[in-house]
């Protein structure tokens, strides 16, 4: 999809550019050559070295030069200078003397348009005090340029919405207008050539200083902002897909609400950054803590409670301004004093932490509830216990509605459909991406996306929301170097590499890595299989570990009965349940051993998972008791220790569970995975010979 | 009640009798009794005559008592231990712990 460079609009601009240039040449008067030359020199330097603005845009300060020429020498000189300056800009950007004609001339045309408008204003105001008329002239120039540029976005790059950043852009005209107001009157009507040269070079020197510092400062600021955002996204995708984007949303909520609370503007940015990364400490916790269903082990609980402290340490490294990073440390404190880490109460908790607590809570409510009234109610319920009642009191239902609107794009998790093979404009086959939500085997594919001046090309074939690439793009654009990122969505996993072509064009290579991730999972399965052998051997064949649940399920006989286990009271109940069965079934078995072994397994279930079920099966030779849960399983690295080592426990217990089960039964079969754990205990019926033998437990 | 714990005090000896089942659902009932022990107790006796069931979690609470005995300096004795209970104590190494702490199994 090539952009349509030459269309009616650009044709008009180009002709303006050409006409202006020719007119200028025609009107050129030799006596002005010196001033023109020096001005052009300064303009070219400023054109090549832009000033970086907070919005991420660049301010090309060369326009100060043309405006000077406009008011001092006349339209002709400014016209020539602006055309030459446009050429220099493109030549520098593309690093070649060959410059695409249409963009270049359109830009020149834009400048000419601006200059003509400014000329009009100058004619009207040149009797005013010089500073005032310069301000008006400069402002007109900037505004006309903004308008013409927005139309270029629309007619050339096919932007659907223009003037979206208009407020910010208007605010930013302040800088060029200010610079013009300071500089142009100084240069205007010089007393002599030497004075003029001196003034020009002096000002140029200051310009260069500002440019240098702005580049450094904003580069740092951007880098930090983007690092923390990227960081937050990575760590959030480790936590849980449903939660991803939480950090960014809390940041946005914070930004809006800070106005409601009239928080001092100069501290605003820092607090917003902290809001975005408030859970950063969690990135240092093993990710399985967040996926765990069931109680955390003691060490896991301790680690979870320290994540706010870890977070502060991490952040102090990224943002060395201590006061606000403390707000992260205390964001889990509660207004009524029952929070952690220090149990601070009321206004003891720093204001920033109280703010983040509210924004955090609000995001959770937005994700769960669609109704704004409900959100408001629930938020108010928490005022006084969890949240600061004064801060909550300032918020109204209108505020909530407003915030939700701002978040509306980010709150949806997309579902995408099948994509078909497509041909691009050149007739070449674009890489096919058939992405089906249920697809399990998906051979990794690659595609190339071009980003140019804010628009993505080939975006309609993309399997994920294209704005996920925005941050990578701005980093690449700013650093002008290759940067890679990973994107996770809906169970798929992509690697994206961005290559800068020039300041306004970036190539993005997207590779589907989902199959590699699947490979990692298969590796896990291989590890589990190796455990099968180890455990079997080391337990003298009494304990068998299975990587696949099916193997246990296949060995089951006839189901006799079953019971659910959810609370501790169910443990003795399950024994009674089993006891009744044993008595009624009249099997030759020692009830005590069975009840004890089962008690171990069921207690285990309650300690590590949220609940499960116990099943009684029978075969011809044995009784089988199956205890299974839907917890998050025994972590991979804990499996051997948990099963084999006597006295090892991840909770406060004797750690003898498996040993006991092994000793009391005729066989223990274990399977565990992230979907749950199941333990099968075998009890062989005694034969008549064995009845006579002693009952000691082996 | 699945577990009834009674305490009788004689001079420097306290007898705690355990009636019923001692598992994860009932072990918490023993703790208050351990807290109530006088500081000058010299001997703590556990009477298991009416113990119906005990598993490793239940034994965990007995071990708590053993730790307490080490802290406060009294001896622990088990009486009326049934054969089954005796086997379980043995497997779980309760006697070994007792021996390690007070040097004898009384």
GROMACS .gro file of N, CA and C in nm, chain A residues 568-572 575 590 592 595-596 599-600 603 606-607 654 656-657 659-660 663-664 695-698, chain B residues 2 21-26 52-57 59-60 63 83-85 87-88 91-93 96-97:
model
  156
  568UNK      N    1  -1.218  -2.808   5.650
  568UNK     CA    2  -1.151  -2.903   5.739
  568UNK      C    3  -1.251  -3.000   5.800
  569UNK      N    4  -1.373  -2.956   5.819
  569UNK     CA    5  -1.474  -3.046   5.877
  569UNK      C    6  -1.499  -3.166   5.786
  570UNK      N    7  -1.468  -3.148   5.657
  570UNK     CA    8  -1.489  -3.259   5.564
  570UNK      C    9  -1.387  -3.371   5.582
  571UNK      N   10  -1.275  -3.340   5.648
  571UNK     CA   11  -1.172  -3.444   5.664
  571UNK      C   12  -1.225  -3.559   5.751
  572UNK      N   13  -1.270  -3.530   5.873
  572UNK     CA   14  -1.327  -3.641   5.949
  572UNK      C   15  -1.451  -3.700   5.883
  575UNK      N   16  -1.350  -3.952   5.637
  575UNK     CA   17  -1.309  -4.078   5.700
  575UNK      C   18  -1.432  -4.158   5.740
  590UNK      N   19  -0.767  -5.363   5.653
  590UNK     CA   20  -0.747  -5.295   5.781
  590UNK      C   21  -0.793  -5.152   5.770
  592UNK      N   22  -0.799  -4.905   5.975
  592UNK     CA   23  -0.715  -4.800   6.034
  592UNK      C   24  -0.612  -4.747   5.936
  595UNK      N   25  -0.783  -4.542   5.659
  595UNK     CA   26  -0.830  -4.411   5.702
  595UNK      C   27  -0.716  -4.315   5.726
  596UNK      N   28  -0.610  -4.366   5.781
  596UNK     CA   29  -0.497  -4.278   5.807
  596UNK      C   30  -0.434  -4.230   5.678
  599UNK      N   31  -0.652  -3.985   5.520
  599UNK     CA   32  -0.651  -3.859   5.595
  599UNK      C   33  -0.531  -3.776   5.557
  600UNK      N   34  -0.420  -3.843   5.535
  600UNK     CA   35  -0.301  -3.768   5.492
  600UNK      C   36  -0.326  -3.700   5.358
  603UNK      N   37  -0.590  -3.415   5.382
  603UNK     CA   38  -0.536  -3.298   5.453
  603UNK      C   39  -0.443  -3.222   5.360
  606UNK      N   40  -0.637  -3.004   5.121
  606UNK     CA   41  -0.687  -2.878   5.176
  606UNK      C   42  -0.577  -2.777   5.201
  607UNK      N   43  -0.461  -2.827   5.235
  607UNK     CA   44  -0.352  -2.734   5.266
  607UNK      C   45  -0.301  -2.663   5.142
  654UNK      N   46   0.448  -3.178   5.930
  654UNK     CA   47   0.554  -3.274   5.953
  654UNK      C   48   0.628  -3.312   5.827
  656UNK      N   49   0.550  -3.560   5.643
  656UNK     CA   50   0.562  -3.705   5.632
  656UNK      C   51   0.448  -3.765   5.553
  657UNK      N   52   0.368  -3.677   5.495
  657UNK     CA   53   0.250  -3.724   5.426
  657UNK      C   54   0.275  -3.840   5.332
  659UNK      N   55   0.539  -4.026   5.292
  659UNK     CA   56   0.603  -4.143   5.354
  659UNK      C   57   0.498  -4.229   5.421
  660UNK      N   58   0.408  -4.162   5.489
  660UNK     CA   59   0.302  -4.234   5.559
  660UNK      C   60   0.214  -4.308   5.461
  663UNK      N   61   0.385  -4.608   5.337
  663UNK     CA   62   0.394  -4.716   5.434
  663UNK      C   63   0.261  -4.784   5.461
  664UNK      N   64   0.154  -4.710   5.452
  664UNK     CA   65   0.025  -4.765   5.491
  664UNK      C   66  -0.050  -4.833   5.376
  695UNK      N   67   0.036  -5.779   6.189
  695UNK     CA   68  -0.021  -5.660   6.126
  695UNK      C   69   0.072  -5.540   6.122
  696UNK      N   70   0.197  -5.561   6.153
  696UNK     CA   71   0.284  -5.442   6.156
  696UNK      C   72   0.292  -5.375   6.020
  697UNK      N   73   0.300  -5.247   6.028
  697UNK     CA   74   0.308  -5.168   5.905
  697UNK      C   75   0.451  -5.170   5.856
  698UNK      N   76   0.470  -5.198   5.729
  698UNK     CA   77   0.607  -5.211   5.680
  698UNK      C   78   0.677  -5.075   5.674
  700UNK      N   79  -1.613  -3.341   6.789
  700UNK     CA   80  -1.528  -3.449   6.744
  700UNK      C   81  -1.408  -3.468   6.835
  719UNK      N   82  -1.118  -3.753   6.788
  719UNK     CA   83  -1.025  -3.753   6.677
  719UNK      C   84  -0.936  -3.630   6.680
  720UNK      N   85  -0.812  -3.651   6.640
  720UNK     CA   86  -0.717  -3.541   6.637
  720UNK      C   87  -0.663  -3.531   6.494
  721UNK      N   88  -0.720  -3.440   6.417
  721UNK     CA   89  -0.670  -3.419   6.281
  721UNK      C   90  -0.679  -3.270   6.248
  722UNK      N   91  -0.663  -3.237   6.121
  722UNK     CA   92  -0.655  -3.096   6.084
  722UNK      C   93  -0.779  -3.017   6.129
  723UNK      N   94  -0.892  -3.087   6.143
  723UNK     CA   95  -1.011  -3.013   6.180
  723UNK      C   96  -1.020  -2.987   6.330
  724UNK      N   97  -0.938  -3.057   6.411
  724UNK     CA   98  -0.954  -3.042   6.556
  724UNK      C   99  -0.828  -3.003   6.631
  750UNK      N  100  -0.967  -4.177   6.932
  750UNK     CA  101  -1.026  -4.259   6.827
  750UNK      C  102  -0.945  -4.257   6.699
  751UNK      N  103  -0.884  -4.142   6.671
  751UNK     CA  104  -0.808  -4.133   6.547
  751UNK      C  105  -0.705  -4.022   6.559
  752UNK      N  106  -0.588  -4.049   6.504
  752UNK     CA  107  -0.489  -3.942   6.497
  752UNK      C  108  -0.409  -3.956   6.368
  753UNK      N  109  -0.382  -3.846   6.301
  753UNK     CA  110  -0.299  -3.854   6.182
  753UNK      C  111  -0.178  -3.761   6.198
  754UNK      N  112  -0.103  -3.740   6.092
  754UNK     CA  113   0.022  -3.666   6.110
  754UNK      C  114  -0.003  -3.522   6.153
  755UNK      N  115  -0.116  -3.466   6.113
  755UNK     CA  116  -0.145  -3.330   6.157
  755UNK      C  117  -0.171  -3.329   6.307
  757UNK      N  118  -0.052  -3.539   6.522
  757UNK     CA  119   0.076  -3.561   6.588
  757UNK      C  120   0.155  -3.433   6.590
  758UNK      N  121   0.134  -3.350   6.489
  758UNK     CA  122   0.200  -3.220   6.487
  758UNK      C  123   0.169  -3.141   6.612
  761UNK      N  124   0.363  -3.268   6.898
  761UNK     CA  125   0.502  -3.221   6.887
  761UNK      C  126   0.514  -3.077   6.935
  781UNK      N  127  -0.235  -5.019   7.057
  781UNK     CA  128  -0.133  -5.076   6.969
  781UNK      C  129  -0.123  -4.999   6.838
  782UNK      N  130  -0.240  -4.968   6.784
  782UNK     CA  131  -0.241  -4.896   6.655
  782UNK      C  132  -0.177  -4.760   6.669
  783UNK      N  133  -0.218  -4.692   6.774
  783UNK     CA  134  -0.164  -4.559   6.796
  783UNK      C  135  -0.012  -4.568   6.814
  785UNK      N  136   0.189  -4.779   6.684
  785UNK     CA  137   0.256  -4.798   6.556
  785UNK      C  138   0.269  -4.667   6.479
  786UNK      N  139   0.163  -4.591   6.485
  786UNK     CA  140   0.167  -4.462   6.413
  786UNK      C  141   0.272  -4.369   6.472
  789UNK      N  142   0.608  -4.488   6.349
  789UNK     CA  143   0.641  -4.453   6.210
  789UNK      C  144   0.676  -4.306   6.196
  790UNK      N  145   0.596  -4.224   6.264
  790UNK     CA  146   0.619  -4.081   6.247
  790UNK      C  147   0.734  -4.030   6.332
  791UNK      N  148   0.795  -4.121   6.403
  791UNK     CA  149   0.915  -4.081   6.477
  791UNK      C  150   0.888  -3.998   6.600
  794UNK      N  151   1.114  -4.091   6.881
  794UNK     CA  152   1.250  -4.042   6.860
  794UNK      C  153   1.263  -3.896   6.900
  795UNK      N  154   1.160  -3.819   6.864
  795UNK     CA  155   1.164  -3.677   6.900
  795UNK      C  156   1.163  -3.663   7.053
   0.00000   0.00000   0.00000
